[in-house]
Short mmCIF file of C-alpha atoms in Angstrom, two decimals:
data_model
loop_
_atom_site.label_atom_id
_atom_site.label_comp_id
_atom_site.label_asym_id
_atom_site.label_seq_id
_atom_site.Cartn_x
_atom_site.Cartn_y
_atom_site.Cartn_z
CA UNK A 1 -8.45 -27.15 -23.67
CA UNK A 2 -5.38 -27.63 -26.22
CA UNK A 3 -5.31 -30.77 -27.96
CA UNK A 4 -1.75 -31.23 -26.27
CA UNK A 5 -3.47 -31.24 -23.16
CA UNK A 6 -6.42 -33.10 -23.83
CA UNK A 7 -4.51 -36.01 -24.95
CA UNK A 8 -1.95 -35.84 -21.67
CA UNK A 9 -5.16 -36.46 -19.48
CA UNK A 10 -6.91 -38.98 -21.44
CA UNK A 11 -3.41 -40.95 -21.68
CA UNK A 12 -2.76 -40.53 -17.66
CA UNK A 13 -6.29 -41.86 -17.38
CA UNK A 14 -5.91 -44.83 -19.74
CA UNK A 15 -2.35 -46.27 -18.16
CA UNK A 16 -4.59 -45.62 -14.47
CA UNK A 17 -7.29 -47.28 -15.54
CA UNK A 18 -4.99 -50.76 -16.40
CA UNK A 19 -2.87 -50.68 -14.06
CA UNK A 20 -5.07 -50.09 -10.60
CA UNK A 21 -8.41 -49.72 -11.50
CA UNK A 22 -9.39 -53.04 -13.84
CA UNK A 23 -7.34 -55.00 -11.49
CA UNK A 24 -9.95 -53.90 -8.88
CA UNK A 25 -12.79 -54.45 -11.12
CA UNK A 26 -12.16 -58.35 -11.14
CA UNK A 27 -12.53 -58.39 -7.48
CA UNK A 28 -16.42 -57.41 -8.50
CA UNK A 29 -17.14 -59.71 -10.37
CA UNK A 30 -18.84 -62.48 -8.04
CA UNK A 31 -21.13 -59.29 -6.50
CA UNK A 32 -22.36 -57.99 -9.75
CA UNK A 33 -23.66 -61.50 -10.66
CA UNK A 34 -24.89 -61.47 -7.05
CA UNK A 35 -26.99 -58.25 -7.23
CA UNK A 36 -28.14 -59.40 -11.10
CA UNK A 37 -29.50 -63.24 -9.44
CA UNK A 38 -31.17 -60.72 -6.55
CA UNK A 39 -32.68 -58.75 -9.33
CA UNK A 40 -34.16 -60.91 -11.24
CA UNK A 41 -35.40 -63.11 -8.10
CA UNK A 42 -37.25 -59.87 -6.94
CA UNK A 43 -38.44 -58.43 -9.89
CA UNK A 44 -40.85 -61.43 -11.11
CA UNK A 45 -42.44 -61.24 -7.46
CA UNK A 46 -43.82 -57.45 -7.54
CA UNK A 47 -45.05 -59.08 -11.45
CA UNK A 48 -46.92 -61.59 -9.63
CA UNK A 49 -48.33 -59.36 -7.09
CA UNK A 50 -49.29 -57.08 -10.11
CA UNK A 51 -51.21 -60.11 -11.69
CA UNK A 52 -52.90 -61.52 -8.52
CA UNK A 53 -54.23 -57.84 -7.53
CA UNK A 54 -55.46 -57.78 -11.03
CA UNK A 55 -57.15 -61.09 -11.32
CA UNK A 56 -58.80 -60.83 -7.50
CA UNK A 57 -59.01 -57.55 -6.44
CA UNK A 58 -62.65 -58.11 -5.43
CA UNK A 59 -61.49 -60.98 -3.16
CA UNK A 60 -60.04 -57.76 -1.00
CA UNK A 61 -63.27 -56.24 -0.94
CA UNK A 62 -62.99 -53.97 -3.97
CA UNK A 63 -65.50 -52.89 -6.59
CA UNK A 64 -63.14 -52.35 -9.01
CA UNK A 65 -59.55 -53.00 -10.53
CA UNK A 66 -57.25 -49.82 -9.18
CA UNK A 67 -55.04 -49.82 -12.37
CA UNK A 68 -52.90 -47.13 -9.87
CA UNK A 69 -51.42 -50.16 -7.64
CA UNK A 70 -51.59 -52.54 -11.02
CA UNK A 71 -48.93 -49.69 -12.39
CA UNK A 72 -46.37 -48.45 -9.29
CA UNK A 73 -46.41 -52.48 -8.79
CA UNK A 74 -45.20 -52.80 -11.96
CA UNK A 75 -42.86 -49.93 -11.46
CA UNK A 76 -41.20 -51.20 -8.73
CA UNK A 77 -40.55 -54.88 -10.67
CA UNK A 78 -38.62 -52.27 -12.98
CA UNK A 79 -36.88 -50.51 -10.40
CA UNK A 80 -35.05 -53.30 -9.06
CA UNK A 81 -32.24 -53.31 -11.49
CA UNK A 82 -31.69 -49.98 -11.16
CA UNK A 83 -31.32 -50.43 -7.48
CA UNK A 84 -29.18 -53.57 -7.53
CA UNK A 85 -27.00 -51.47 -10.38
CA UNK A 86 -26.64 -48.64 -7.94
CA UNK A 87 -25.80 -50.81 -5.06
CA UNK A 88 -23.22 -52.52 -7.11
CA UNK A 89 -21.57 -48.98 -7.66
CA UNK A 90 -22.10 -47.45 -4.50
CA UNK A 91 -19.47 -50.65 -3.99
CA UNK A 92 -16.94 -49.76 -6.64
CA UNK A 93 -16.66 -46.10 -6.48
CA UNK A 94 -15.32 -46.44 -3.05
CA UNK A 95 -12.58 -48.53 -4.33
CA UNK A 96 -11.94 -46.83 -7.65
CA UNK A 97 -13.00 -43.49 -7.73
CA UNK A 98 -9.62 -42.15 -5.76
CA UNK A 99 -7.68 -43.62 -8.48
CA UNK A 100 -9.99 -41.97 -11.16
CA UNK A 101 -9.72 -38.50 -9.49
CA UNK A 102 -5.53 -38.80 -9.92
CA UNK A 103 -5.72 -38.69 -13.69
CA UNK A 104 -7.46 -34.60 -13.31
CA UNK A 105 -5.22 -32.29 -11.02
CA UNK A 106 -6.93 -31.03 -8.01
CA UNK A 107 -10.14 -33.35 -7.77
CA UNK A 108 -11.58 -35.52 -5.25
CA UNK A 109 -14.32 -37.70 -4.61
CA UNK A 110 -16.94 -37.77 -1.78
CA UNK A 111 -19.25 -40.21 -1.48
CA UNK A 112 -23.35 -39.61 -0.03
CA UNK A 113 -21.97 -39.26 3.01
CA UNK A 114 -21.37 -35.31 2.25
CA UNK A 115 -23.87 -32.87 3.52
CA UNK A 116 -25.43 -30.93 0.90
CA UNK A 117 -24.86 -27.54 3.05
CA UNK A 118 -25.13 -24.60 0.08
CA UNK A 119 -28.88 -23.85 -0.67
CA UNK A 120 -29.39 -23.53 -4.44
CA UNK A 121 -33.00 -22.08 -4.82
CA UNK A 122 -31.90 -18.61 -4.60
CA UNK A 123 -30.07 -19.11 -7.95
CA UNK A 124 -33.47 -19.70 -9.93
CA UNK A 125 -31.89 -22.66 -11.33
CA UNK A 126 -34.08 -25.42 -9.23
CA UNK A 127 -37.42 -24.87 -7.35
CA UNK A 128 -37.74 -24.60 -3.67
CA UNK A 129 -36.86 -28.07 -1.58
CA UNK A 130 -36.37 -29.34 1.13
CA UNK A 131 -34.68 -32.59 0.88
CA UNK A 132 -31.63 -33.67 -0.74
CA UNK A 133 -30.26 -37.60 -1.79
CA UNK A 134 -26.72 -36.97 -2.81
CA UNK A 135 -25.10 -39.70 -4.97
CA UNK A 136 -21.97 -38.35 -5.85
CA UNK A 137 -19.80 -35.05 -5.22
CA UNK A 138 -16.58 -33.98 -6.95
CA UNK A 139 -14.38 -31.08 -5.63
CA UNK A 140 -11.72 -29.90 -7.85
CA UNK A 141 -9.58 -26.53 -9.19
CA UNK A 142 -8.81 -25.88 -12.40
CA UNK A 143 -6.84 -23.16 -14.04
CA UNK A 144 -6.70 -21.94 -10.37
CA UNK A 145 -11.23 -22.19 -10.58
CA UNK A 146 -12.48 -24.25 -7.95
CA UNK A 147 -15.60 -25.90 -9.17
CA UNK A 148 -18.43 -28.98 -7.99
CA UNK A 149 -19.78 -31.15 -9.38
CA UNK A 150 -22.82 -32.71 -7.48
CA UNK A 151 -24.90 -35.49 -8.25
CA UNK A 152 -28.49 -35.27 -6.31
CA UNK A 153 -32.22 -35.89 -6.14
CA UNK A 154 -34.53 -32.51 -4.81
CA UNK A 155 -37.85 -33.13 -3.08
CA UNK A 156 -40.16 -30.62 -1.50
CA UNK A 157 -41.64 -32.61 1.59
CA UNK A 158 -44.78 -30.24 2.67
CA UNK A 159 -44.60 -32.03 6.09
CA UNK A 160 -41.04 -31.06 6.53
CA UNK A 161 -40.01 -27.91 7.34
CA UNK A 162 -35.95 -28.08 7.25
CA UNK A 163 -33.82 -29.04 5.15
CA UNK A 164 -32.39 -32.35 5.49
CA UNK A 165 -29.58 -34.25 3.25
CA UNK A 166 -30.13 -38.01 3.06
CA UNK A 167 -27.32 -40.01 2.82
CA UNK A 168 -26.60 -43.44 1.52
CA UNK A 169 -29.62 -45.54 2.68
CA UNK A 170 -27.79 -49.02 2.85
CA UNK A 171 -24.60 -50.24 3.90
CA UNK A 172 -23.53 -53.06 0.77
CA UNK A 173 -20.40 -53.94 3.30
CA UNK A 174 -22.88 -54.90 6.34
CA UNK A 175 -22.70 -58.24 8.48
CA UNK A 176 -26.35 -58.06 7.74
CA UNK A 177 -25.79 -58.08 4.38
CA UNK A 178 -23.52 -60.78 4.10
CA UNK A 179 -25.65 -63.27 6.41
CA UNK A 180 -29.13 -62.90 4.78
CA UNK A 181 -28.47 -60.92 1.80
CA UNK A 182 -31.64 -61.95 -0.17
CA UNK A 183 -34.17 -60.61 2.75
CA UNK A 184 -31.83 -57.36 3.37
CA UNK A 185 -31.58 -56.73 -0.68
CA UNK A 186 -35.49 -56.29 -0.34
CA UNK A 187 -35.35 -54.29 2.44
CA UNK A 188 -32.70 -51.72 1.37
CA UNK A 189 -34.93 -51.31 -2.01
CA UNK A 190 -37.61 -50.26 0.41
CA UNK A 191 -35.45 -47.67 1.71
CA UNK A 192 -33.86 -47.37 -1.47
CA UNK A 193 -37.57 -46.19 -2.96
CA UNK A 194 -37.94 -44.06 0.12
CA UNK A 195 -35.32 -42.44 -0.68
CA UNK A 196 -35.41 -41.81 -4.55
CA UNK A 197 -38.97 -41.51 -4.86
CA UNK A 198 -40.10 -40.05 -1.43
CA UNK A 199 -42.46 -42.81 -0.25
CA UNK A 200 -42.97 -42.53 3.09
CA UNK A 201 -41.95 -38.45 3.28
CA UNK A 202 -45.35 -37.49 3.78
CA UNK A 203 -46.79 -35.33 0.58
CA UNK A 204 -44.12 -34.71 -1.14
CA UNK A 205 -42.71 -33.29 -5.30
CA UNK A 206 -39.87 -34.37 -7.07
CA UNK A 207 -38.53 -31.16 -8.05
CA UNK A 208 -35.25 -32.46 -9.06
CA UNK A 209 -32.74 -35.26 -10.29
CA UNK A 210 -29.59 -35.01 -12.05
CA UNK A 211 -26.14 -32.98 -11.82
CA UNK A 212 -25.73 -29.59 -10.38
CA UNK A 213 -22.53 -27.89 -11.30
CA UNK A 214 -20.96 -24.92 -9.80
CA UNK A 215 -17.90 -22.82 -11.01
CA UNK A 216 -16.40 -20.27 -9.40
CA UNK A 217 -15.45 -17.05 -10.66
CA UNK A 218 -12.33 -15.26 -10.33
CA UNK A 219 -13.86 -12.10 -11.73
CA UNK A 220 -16.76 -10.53 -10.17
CA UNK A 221 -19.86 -9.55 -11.71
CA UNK A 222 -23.15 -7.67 -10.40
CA UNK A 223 -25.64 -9.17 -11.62
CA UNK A 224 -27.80 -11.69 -11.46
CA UNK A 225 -28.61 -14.06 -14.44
CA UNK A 226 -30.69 -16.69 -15.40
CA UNK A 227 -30.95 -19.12 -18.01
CA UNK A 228 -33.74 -21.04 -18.31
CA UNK A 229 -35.68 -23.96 -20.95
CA UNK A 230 -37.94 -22.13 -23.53
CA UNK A 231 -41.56 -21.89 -22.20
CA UNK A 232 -44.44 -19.74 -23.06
CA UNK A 233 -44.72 -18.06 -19.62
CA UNK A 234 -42.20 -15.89 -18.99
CA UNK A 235 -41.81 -16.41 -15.67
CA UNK A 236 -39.52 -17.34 -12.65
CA UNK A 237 -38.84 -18.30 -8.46
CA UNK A 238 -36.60 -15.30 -8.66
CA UNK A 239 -37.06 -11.32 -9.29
CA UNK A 240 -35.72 -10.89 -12.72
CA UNK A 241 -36.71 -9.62 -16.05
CA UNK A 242 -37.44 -11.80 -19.30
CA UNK A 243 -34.15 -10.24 -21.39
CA UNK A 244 -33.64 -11.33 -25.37
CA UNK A 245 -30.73 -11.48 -26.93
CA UNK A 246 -29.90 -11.38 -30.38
CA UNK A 247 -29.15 -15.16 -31.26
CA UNK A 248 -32.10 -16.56 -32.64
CA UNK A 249 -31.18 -20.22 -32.03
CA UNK A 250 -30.51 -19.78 -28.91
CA UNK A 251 -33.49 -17.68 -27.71
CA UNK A 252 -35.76 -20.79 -29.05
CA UNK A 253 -34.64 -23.28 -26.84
CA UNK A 254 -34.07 -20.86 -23.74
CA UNK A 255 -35.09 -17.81 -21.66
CA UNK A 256 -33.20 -15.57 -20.23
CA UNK A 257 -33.58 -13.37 -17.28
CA UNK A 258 -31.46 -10.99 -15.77
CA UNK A 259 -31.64 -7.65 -13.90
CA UNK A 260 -28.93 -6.37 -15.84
CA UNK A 261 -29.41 -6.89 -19.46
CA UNK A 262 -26.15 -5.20 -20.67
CA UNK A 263 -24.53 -7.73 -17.91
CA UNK A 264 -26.40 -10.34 -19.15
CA UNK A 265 -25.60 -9.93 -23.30
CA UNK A 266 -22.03 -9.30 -22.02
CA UNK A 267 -22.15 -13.03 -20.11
CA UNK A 268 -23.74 -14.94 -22.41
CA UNK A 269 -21.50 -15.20 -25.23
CA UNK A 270 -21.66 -17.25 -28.31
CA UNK A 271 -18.76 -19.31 -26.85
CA UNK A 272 -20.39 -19.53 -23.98
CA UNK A 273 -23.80 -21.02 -25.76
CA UNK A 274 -21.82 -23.51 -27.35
CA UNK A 275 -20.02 -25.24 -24.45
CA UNK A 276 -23.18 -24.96 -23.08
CA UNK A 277 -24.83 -26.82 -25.31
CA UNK A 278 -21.95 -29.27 -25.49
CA UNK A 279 -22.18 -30.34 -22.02
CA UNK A 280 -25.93 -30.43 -22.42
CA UNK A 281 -25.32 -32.94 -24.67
CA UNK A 282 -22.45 -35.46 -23.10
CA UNK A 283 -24.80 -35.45 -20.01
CA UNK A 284 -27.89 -36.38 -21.99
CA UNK A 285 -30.05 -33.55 -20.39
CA UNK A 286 -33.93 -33.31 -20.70
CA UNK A 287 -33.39 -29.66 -19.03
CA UNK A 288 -30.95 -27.51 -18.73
CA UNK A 289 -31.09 -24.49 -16.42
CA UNK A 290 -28.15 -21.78 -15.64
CA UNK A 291 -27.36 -18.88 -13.27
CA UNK A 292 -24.91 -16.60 -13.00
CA UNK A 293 -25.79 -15.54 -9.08
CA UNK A 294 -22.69 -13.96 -7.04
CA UNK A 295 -19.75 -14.75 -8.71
CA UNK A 296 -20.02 -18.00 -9.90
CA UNK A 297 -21.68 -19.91 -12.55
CA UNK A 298 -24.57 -22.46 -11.63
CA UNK A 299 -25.94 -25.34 -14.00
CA UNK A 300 -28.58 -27.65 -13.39
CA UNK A 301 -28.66 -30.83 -16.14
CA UNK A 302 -31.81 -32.70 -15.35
CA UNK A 303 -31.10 -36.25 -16.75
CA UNK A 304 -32.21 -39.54 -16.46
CA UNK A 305 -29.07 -41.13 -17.58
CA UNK A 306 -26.93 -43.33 -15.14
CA UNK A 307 -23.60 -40.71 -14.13
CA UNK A 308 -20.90 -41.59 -13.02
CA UNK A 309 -22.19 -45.38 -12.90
CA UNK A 310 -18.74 -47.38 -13.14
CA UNK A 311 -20.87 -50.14 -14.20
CA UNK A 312 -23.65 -51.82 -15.81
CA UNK A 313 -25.28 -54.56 -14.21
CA UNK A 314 -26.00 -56.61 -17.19
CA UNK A 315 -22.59 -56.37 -18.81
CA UNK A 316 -19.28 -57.76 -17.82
CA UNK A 317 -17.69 -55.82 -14.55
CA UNK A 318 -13.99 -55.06 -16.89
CA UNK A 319 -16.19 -53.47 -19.90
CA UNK A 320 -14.41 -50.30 -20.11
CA UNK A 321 -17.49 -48.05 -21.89
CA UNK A 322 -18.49 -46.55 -18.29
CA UNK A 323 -15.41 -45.40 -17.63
CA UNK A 324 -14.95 -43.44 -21.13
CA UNK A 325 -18.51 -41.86 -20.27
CA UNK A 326 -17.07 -41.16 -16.74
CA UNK A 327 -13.81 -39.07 -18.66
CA UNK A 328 -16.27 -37.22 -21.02
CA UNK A 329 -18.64 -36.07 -18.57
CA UNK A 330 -15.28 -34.65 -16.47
CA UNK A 331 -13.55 -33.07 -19.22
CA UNK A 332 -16.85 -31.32 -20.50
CA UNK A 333 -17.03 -29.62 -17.26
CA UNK A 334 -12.97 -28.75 -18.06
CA UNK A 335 -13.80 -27.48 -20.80
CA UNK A 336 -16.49 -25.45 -19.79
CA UNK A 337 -14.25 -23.44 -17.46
CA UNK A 338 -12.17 -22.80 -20.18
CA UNK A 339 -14.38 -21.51 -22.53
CA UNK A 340 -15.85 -19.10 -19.78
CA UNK A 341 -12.52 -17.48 -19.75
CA UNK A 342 -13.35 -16.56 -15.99
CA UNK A 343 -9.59 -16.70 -15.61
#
């Protein structure tokens, strides 16, 4: 991306963000202090429990302290922040993410609502699963290169044998919510947990929880490659071959595997390891996986940071930091596409 053109789009998004989407932020206001006083009225309770278990487990017939429940209770007293934050956003993304999507040409928004139909095991780039929890998908073309960007959770539920795409688990805009939003705040962070962690799915693995991205290529290539985080065994879910290439660097943090190693050096391209590295970085990865798997690029950035969050609980509802993180996280993936040259 030209500087010309970088600074176009982050001036179109600056004017949008002042003129239509701070003036919907103040409308927020009252909720976010709303879900902060649930918060931190839940929270302490799950602390309690945590220090009554402790102090009289025996009184339940126990012959010993299980530090297991002493933990996930504590746990939980964390989690509830992080699910009043996310219910606070699942808000404002509904009313601000259209206007967001205007500053990039070609890009929408859908909300957890959208069904999670493409199955992305045969890339290599995640393990096999069987349930998905979408947060947030974008759908946009650039340079005439449609691309996604998906925000998800993958389980594998061993009692379930489809695949099934959950959806939002609460409704913030409910009648229920508004007349007895203190009981129904602990309730949807029941489901809320259900959902996120699998509790109550039977015996079930996290196998997943961050971005997936997928770019389409305009020109074709055979084969089938796979980039992977640097481990000792050589191995993957996929047939392919362990393949080395010549950067040093690069071959310590990752493996690659291919079934076309000409294909493969051709691909990966010290450009390419770069940008790859560069949006490994805005999105705060742990892992980083990557497939090149019939005609289009696949990467998986396992993360535990907050995306696309157009808010933080604990800080004023205007504060304008989110949204910067919001434009870097976009333009990364812009920039990707344009340093894959798949055009």
């Amino acid at each position: 991306m030209d500087r010309d053109t970088f600074f176009k789009i982050k001036q179109t998004f600056q004017e949008n963000y002042f003129q239509h989407v701070k003036p919907k932020l103040t409308e927020f206001e009252a909720k976010r202090k709303k879900y902060l006083k649930n918060a931190n009225l839940t929270a302490p309770i799950f602390i309690v429990l945590a220090i009554l278990y402790f102090l009289f487990y025996d009184k339940l017939g126990q012959e010993s302290c299980n530090l297991n429940i002493v933990i996930a209770l504590v746990v939980i007293s964390i989690a509830c922040h992080k699910y009043a934050q996310w219910l606070l956003n699942v808000e404002i993304k509904k009313s601000v993410m259209p206007h967001i999507c205007k500053c990039f040409e070609g890009l929408s928004w859908k909300d957890s609502s959208y069904d999670l139909k493409e199955s992305y095991e045969p890339t290599g780039i995640v393990e096999n699963y069987n349930i998905s929890f979408v947060d947030d998908v974008f759908l946009g073309k650039y340079n005439d290169i449609d691309f996604e960007i998906i925000k998800t959770s993958l389980k594998k539920d061993y009692k379930n044998k489809g695949k099934t795409t959950l959806s939002a688990l609460n409704d913030p805009n409910s009648d229920l919510y508004k007349s007895m939003p203190f009981l129904l705040y602990i309730i949807g962070f029941a489901a809320y947990l259900a959902g996120k962690v699998g509790i109550g799915q039977g015996n079930s693995k996290k196998i997943f929880d961050g971005v997936i991205l997928k770019i389409v290529s305009v020109k074709s290539f055979a084969s089938h490659t796979l980039i992977k985080p640097d481990s000792l065994i050589k191995m993957t879910t996929v047939n392919l071959n362990h393949t080395e290439l010549e950067d040093v660097v690069f071959e310590k943090k990752y493996d690659v595997y291919s079934n076309d190693p000409v294909d493969a050096r051709y691909l990966i391209t010290t450009a390419f390891m770069e940008r790859l590295n560069n949006i490994n970085s805005v999105f705060e990865a742990d892992k980083l996986s990557c497939a090149f798997y019939q005609n289009s690029v696949y990467i998986a950035l396992k993360t535990k940071k907050e995306l696309f969050a157009p808010c933080n609980l604990k800080k004023p509802i205007d504060d304008a930091s989110a949204f910067v993180e919001i434009f870097q996280e976009i333009i990364s993936v812009y920039r990707l596409i344009e340093h894959l040259k798949l055009s």
